[in-house]
Short mmCIF file of C-alpha atoms in Angstrom, two decimals:
data_model
loop_
_atom_site.label_atom_id
_atom_site.label_comp_id
_atom_site.label_asym_id
_atom_site.label_seq_id
_atom_site.Cartn_x
_atom_site.Cartn_y
_atom_site.Cartn_z
CA MET A 1 -154.40 -3.53 -11.39
CA ARG A 2 -152.82 -6.72 -10.34
CA PHE A 3 -149.96 -7.55 -8.15
CA ASN A 4 -150.14 -11.16 -8.43
CA THR A 5 -152.81 -12.65 -6.24
CA ARG A 6 -153.83 -9.14 -5.07
CA VAL A 7 -156.14 -6.55 -6.27
CA LEU A 8 -155.23 -3.38 -6.01
CA PHE A 9 -157.88 -1.49 -7.21
CA HIS A 10 -160.38 -1.88 -10.46
CA ILE A 11 -161.48 1.58 -12.70
CA PRO A 12 -163.75 0.85 -15.13
CA ASP A 13 -163.35 4.40 -17.37
CA LEU A 14 -161.32 7.41 -15.95
CA THR A 15 -160.95 10.78 -18.14
CA ILE A 16 -158.40 13.52 -17.60
CA GLY A 17 -159.79 16.72 -19.35
CA PRO A 18 -157.69 19.27 -21.11
CA ASN A 19 -157.20 22.11 -18.30
CA ASP A 20 -158.49 19.67 -15.42
CA ALA A 21 -156.73 20.00 -11.83
CA ILE A 22 -157.48 16.67 -9.64
CA TYR A 23 -156.59 16.32 -5.95
CA LEU A 24 -155.76 12.46 -5.78
CA LYS A 25 -156.29 10.91 -2.42
CA GLY A 26 -156.05 7.64 -0.56
CA ALA A 27 -154.98 5.40 2.26
CA ASN A 28 -151.09 4.56 2.07
CA GLY A 29 -150.76 1.29 -0.15
CA VAL A 30 -153.82 1.35 -1.89
CA GLY A 31 -152.18 2.65 -5.10
CA LYS A 32 -151.96 6.05 -5.53
CA THR A 33 -148.09 6.54 -7.01
CA THR A 34 -149.17 3.15 -8.91
CA LEU A 35 -152.19 5.03 -10.70
CA LEU A 36 -150.19 7.72 -12.05
CA LYS A 37 -147.30 5.64 -12.85
CA ILE A 38 -149.85 4.02 -15.04
CA LEU A 39 -151.18 7.12 -16.19
CA ALA A 40 -147.38 8.06 -17.46
CA GLY A 41 -147.01 4.74 -19.02
CA LEU A 42 -143.97 3.48 -16.62
CA LEU A 43 -146.92 0.75 -15.98
CA LYS A 44 -148.46 -1.59 -17.76
CA PRO A 45 -151.97 -1.66 -16.28
CA SER A 46 -152.82 -5.74 -16.00
CA SER A 47 -156.08 -5.12 -18.52
CA GLY A 48 -156.93 -2.53 -20.41
CA VAL A 49 -155.82 -0.04 -21.80
CA ILE A 50 -154.65 4.26 -21.39
CA THR A 51 -156.02 6.13 -25.08
CA PRO A 52 -153.17 9.31 -25.27
CA LYS A 53 -155.48 12.48 -26.27
CA HIS A 54 -153.96 12.17 -29.98
CA GLY A 55 -153.71 8.26 -29.77
CA GLY A 56 -153.62 7.08 -33.34
CA PHE A 57 -151.88 4.79 -35.39
CA LEU A 58 -148.10 6.31 -34.68
CA ASN A 59 -148.95 6.93 -30.85
CA ARG A 60 -149.26 2.91 -30.87
CA LEU A 61 -145.93 2.27 -33.04
CA TRP A 62 -143.93 3.82 -31.03
CA SER A 63 -143.84 1.52 -28.56
CA GLY A 64 -141.29 3.02 -26.02
CA ALA A 65 -142.09 3.61 -22.26
CA GLY A 66 -143.42 6.58 -20.78
CA ARG A 67 -145.52 9.70 -23.08
CA LYS A 68 -144.44 12.08 -24.79
CA ASP A 69 -146.83 14.84 -23.37
CA VAL A 70 -146.73 13.50 -19.81
CA ILE A 71 -144.62 13.84 -16.73
CA TYR A 72 -144.44 12.07 -13.73
CA LEU A 73 -142.93 13.97 -10.85
CA HIS A 74 -141.70 11.87 -8.26
CA GLN A 75 -141.66 12.92 -5.03
CA SER A 76 -137.84 12.63 -4.32
CA ALA A 77 -136.54 14.53 -7.21
CA TYR A 78 -134.38 12.29 -9.77
CA LEU A 79 -131.49 14.82 -11.24
CA PHE A 80 -128.62 13.94 -13.01
CA ASP A 81 -124.59 13.98 -12.62
CA GLY A 82 -124.40 17.78 -13.46
CA THR A 83 -125.22 21.14 -13.03
CA VAL A 84 -128.78 23.20 -12.58
CA TYR A 85 -128.57 23.94 -16.35
CA GLN A 86 -127.82 20.66 -17.64
CA ASN A 87 -130.51 19.42 -15.70
CA VAL A 88 -133.19 21.74 -16.80
CA VAL A 89 -132.57 21.36 -20.57
CA TYR A 90 -131.77 17.54 -21.08
CA GLY A 91 -135.04 17.95 -21.94
CA LEU A 92 -135.71 19.95 -25.29
CA LYS A 93 -131.92 18.08 -26.19
CA HIS A 94 -134.60 17.46 -29.17
CA ARG A 95 -136.79 20.03 -29.16
CA ARG A 96 -136.08 22.10 -32.73
CA GLN A 97 -134.81 25.44 -31.01
CA ASN A 98 -131.62 27.04 -31.21
CA ALA A 99 -129.11 27.23 -28.61
CA HIS A 100 -130.46 30.81 -27.63
CA ASP A 101 -133.67 30.01 -26.93
CA LYS A 102 -132.78 26.60 -25.46
CA ARG A 103 -130.79 28.78 -23.29
CA ALA A 104 -133.98 31.68 -22.69
CA ASP A 105 -136.35 28.60 -22.29
CA VAL A 106 -134.21 27.56 -18.99
CA ILE A 107 -133.49 30.53 -17.60
CA ALA A 108 -136.81 31.02 -17.52
CA ALA A 109 -137.52 28.29 -15.64
CA LEU A 110 -135.19 28.57 -12.59
CA ARG A 111 -136.16 32.28 -13.01
CA LEU A 112 -139.77 30.78 -11.99
CA VAL A 113 -138.37 28.37 -8.93
CA GLY A 114 -135.99 31.21 -7.53
CA LEU A 115 -132.38 29.58 -9.20
CA GLU A 116 -131.31 31.25 -11.35
CA THR A 117 -128.06 32.29 -9.87
CA LEU A 118 -127.64 28.58 -9.30
CA ALA A 119 -127.46 27.44 -12.91
CA ASP A 120 -123.88 26.61 -12.88
CA GLU A 121 -123.37 24.99 -10.16
CA HIS A 122 -123.55 21.33 -9.56
CA VAL A 123 -126.91 19.48 -8.39
CA SER A 124 -124.66 17.98 -5.02
CA VAL A 125 -124.64 21.29 -3.67
CA LEU A 126 -128.26 22.15 -3.51
CA SER A 127 -130.73 21.39 -0.85
CA GLY A 128 -133.62 18.64 -0.78
CA GLY A 129 -136.17 21.54 -1.57
CA GLU A 130 -134.05 23.25 -4.68
CA LYS A 131 -133.66 19.47 -6.04
CA GLN A 132 -137.24 19.67 -6.31
CA ARG A 133 -137.68 22.50 -7.45
CA VAL A 134 -134.68 21.88 -10.45
CA ALA A 135 -136.65 18.50 -11.74
CA MET A 136 -140.49 21.09 -11.33
CA ALA A 137 -138.84 23.09 -13.82
CA ARG A 138 -137.09 20.29 -15.67
CA ALA A 139 -140.67 19.56 -16.27
CA TRP A 140 -142.16 23.22 -16.96
CA VAL A 141 -139.74 23.49 -19.68
CA LEU A 142 -141.78 20.99 -21.81
CA LYS A 143 -145.12 22.38 -21.32
CA PRO A 144 -146.97 19.18 -20.94
CA SER A 145 -150.61 18.78 -21.51
CA ILE A 146 -150.35 16.85 -18.15
CA LEU A 147 -148.02 16.87 -14.98
CA LEU A 148 -148.49 14.13 -12.51
CA MET A 149 -147.02 15.08 -9.30
CA ASP A 150 -146.24 12.25 -6.52
CA GLU A 151 -146.30 13.98 -3.28
CA PRO A 152 -144.48 17.33 -4.28
CA SER A 153 -144.65 18.49 -1.34
CA ALA A 154 -143.40 16.66 1.26
CA SER A 155 -140.43 17.14 3.32
CA LEU A 156 -139.89 21.02 1.67
CA ASP A 157 -139.86 24.35 3.12
CA GLN A 158 -142.83 27.32 2.60
CA GLU A 159 -140.62 28.87 -0.52
CA SER A 160 -140.06 25.63 -2.17
CA ILE A 161 -144.09 24.53 -1.72
CA GLU A 162 -144.48 28.09 -3.00
CA ARG A 163 -142.13 28.08 -6.00
CA LEU A 164 -143.97 24.68 -7.43
CA VAL A 165 -147.52 26.05 -6.46
CA THR A 166 -146.32 28.76 -9.15
CA MET A 167 -145.53 26.68 -11.55
CA ALA A 168 -148.82 24.32 -11.42
CA GLN A 169 -150.72 27.70 -11.84
CA ASP A 170 -148.62 28.49 -14.34
CA LEU A 171 -149.61 25.36 -16.25
CA LEU A 172 -152.81 25.47 -15.95
CA ASP A 173 -152.68 29.07 -17.16
CA LEU A 174 -151.16 27.86 -20.05
CA GLY A 175 -154.19 24.65 -20.76
CA SER A 176 -152.08 21.41 -19.08
CA SER A 177 -153.42 19.71 -16.22
CA ILE A 178 -152.52 18.47 -13.58
CA VAL A 179 -153.11 15.54 -11.22
CA VAL A 180 -151.12 16.07 -7.25
CA THR A 181 -151.55 13.16 -4.80
CA SER A 182 -151.15 14.75 -1.41
CA HIS A 183 -151.42 13.34 2.28
CA GLN A 184 -152.96 16.66 3.36
CA ALA A 185 -154.55 19.29 2.36
CA ASN A 186 -151.98 22.59 0.86
CA LYS A 187 -151.19 25.26 -1.03
CA LEU A 188 -150.46 22.70 -4.59
CA THR A 189 -154.32 20.29 -3.53
CA THR A 190 -156.03 24.44 -3.63
CA LEU A 191 -155.49 24.75 -6.93
CA CYS A 192 -157.39 21.88 -7.68
CA ARG A 193 -161.22 21.56 -8.89
CA LYS A 194 -162.11 17.77 -8.33
CA GLN A 195 -161.03 14.84 -6.61
CA TRP A 196 -160.16 11.46 -6.70
CA TRP A 197 -160.41 9.22 -3.96
CA ILE A 198 -159.28 5.05 -3.84
CA LYS A 199 -161.27 3.57 -1.87
CA ASP A 200 -162.14 -0.51 -1.30
CA CYS A 201 -160.26 -0.73 -4.79
CA THR A 202 -162.03 1.31 -6.76
CA LEU A 203 -161.83 5.44 -7.15
CA ILE A 204 -164.54 7.73 -6.00
CA GLU A 205 -164.25 11.02 -9.02
CA SER A 206 -166.63 14.50 -7.54
CA PRO A 207 -166.14 18.00 -7.31
CA LEU A 208 -163.70 20.32 -5.15
CA LEU A 209 -165.39 22.67 -3.16
CA GLN A 210 -163.77 25.40 -2.83
CA VAL A 211 -162.94 27.23 0.51
CA ILE A 212 -163.60 30.92 -0.16
CA ASP A 213 -161.04 33.41 2.87
CA LYS A 214 -163.33 35.60 4.44
CA SER A 215 -161.13 38.04 4.44
CA ASP A 216 -161.63 38.09 0.69
CA ILE A 217 -165.43 37.91 1.25
CA ASN A 218 -165.09 41.01 3.33
CA GLN A 219 -162.80 42.64 0.73
CA SER A 220 -165.31 41.63 -2.12
CA THR A 221 -168.22 43.13 -0.29
CA ILE A 222 -165.90 46.36 -0.02
CA ASN A 223 -165.01 46.45 -3.03
CA GLN A 224 -169.91 46.24 -4.14
CA SER A 225 -170.42 48.75 -1.72
CA THR A 226 -167.60 51.18 -3.30
CA THR A 227 -169.00 50.48 -6.91
CA LYS A 228 -172.68 51.72 -5.74
CA GLN A 229 -171.42 54.40 -3.92
CA ALA A 230 -169.97 55.70 -7.16
CA ASN A 231 -173.03 55.37 -8.81
CA THR A 232 -175.36 56.67 -6.43
CA ASN A 233 -173.05 60.08 -6.67
CA GLN A 234 -173.19 59.64 -10.17
CA GLU A 235 -176.34 59.37 -10.46
CA SER A 236 -176.88 62.80 -7.98
CA THR A 237 -174.50 64.90 -9.78
CA TYR A 238 -176.64 64.12 -13.15
CA ALA A 239 -179.41 64.92 -11.38
CA ALA A 240 -178.17 67.86 -10.61
CA THR A 241 -176.92 69.36 -13.89
CA SER A 242 -181.01 67.98 -15.12
CA ALA A 243 -182.13 70.52 -12.78
CA ASP A 244 -180.04 73.06 -13.43
#
């Protein structure tokens, strides 16, 4: 990607597979947001092409900005002038669903982010964290193939971060892929299993090591010991019965 005479980055090949969870990192100004917008179809690369998963003649014929199955979530929530419900249901506007099913989907999304009681409130009364949760609910309700999250946890309180993690995990469970940018590791990045690092105008891809909590190891050891002891007791009982 080039801006005037400056080369921001050069990436020969890049693939997002099904159910990928990717942590995109890099210093300020290296082009993380630019890359996400290119993947979302919001920016055109200086060279090369972006091929959708189901690319074909009809996809190429459709030249509108953005891609239907890829959603870009900005770090500052962009909401419409309306209620919380109206913002979330907007993405379902052209879905072939009856009004009852659409409402059920919206309420389910708002329940996941803990805002179902604010469905009829105007978005202007929400806090910054609540607005970001509304934006996430609007993305979740569409069940995208790929969700691109640009610094989603920046300036958010702990509850809002945990709500975003819940929705991101739910999308992964449904088979979607996510790409998360962040300047530091957090609960969202712990969902990721792959790392993209933009450095020296190129992108380095690597598996992301998973940190296992010590308490989880201890609990696993206890469970294994308990199972082993139970098996020993069963064998002893069987032996005693056989002897009788």
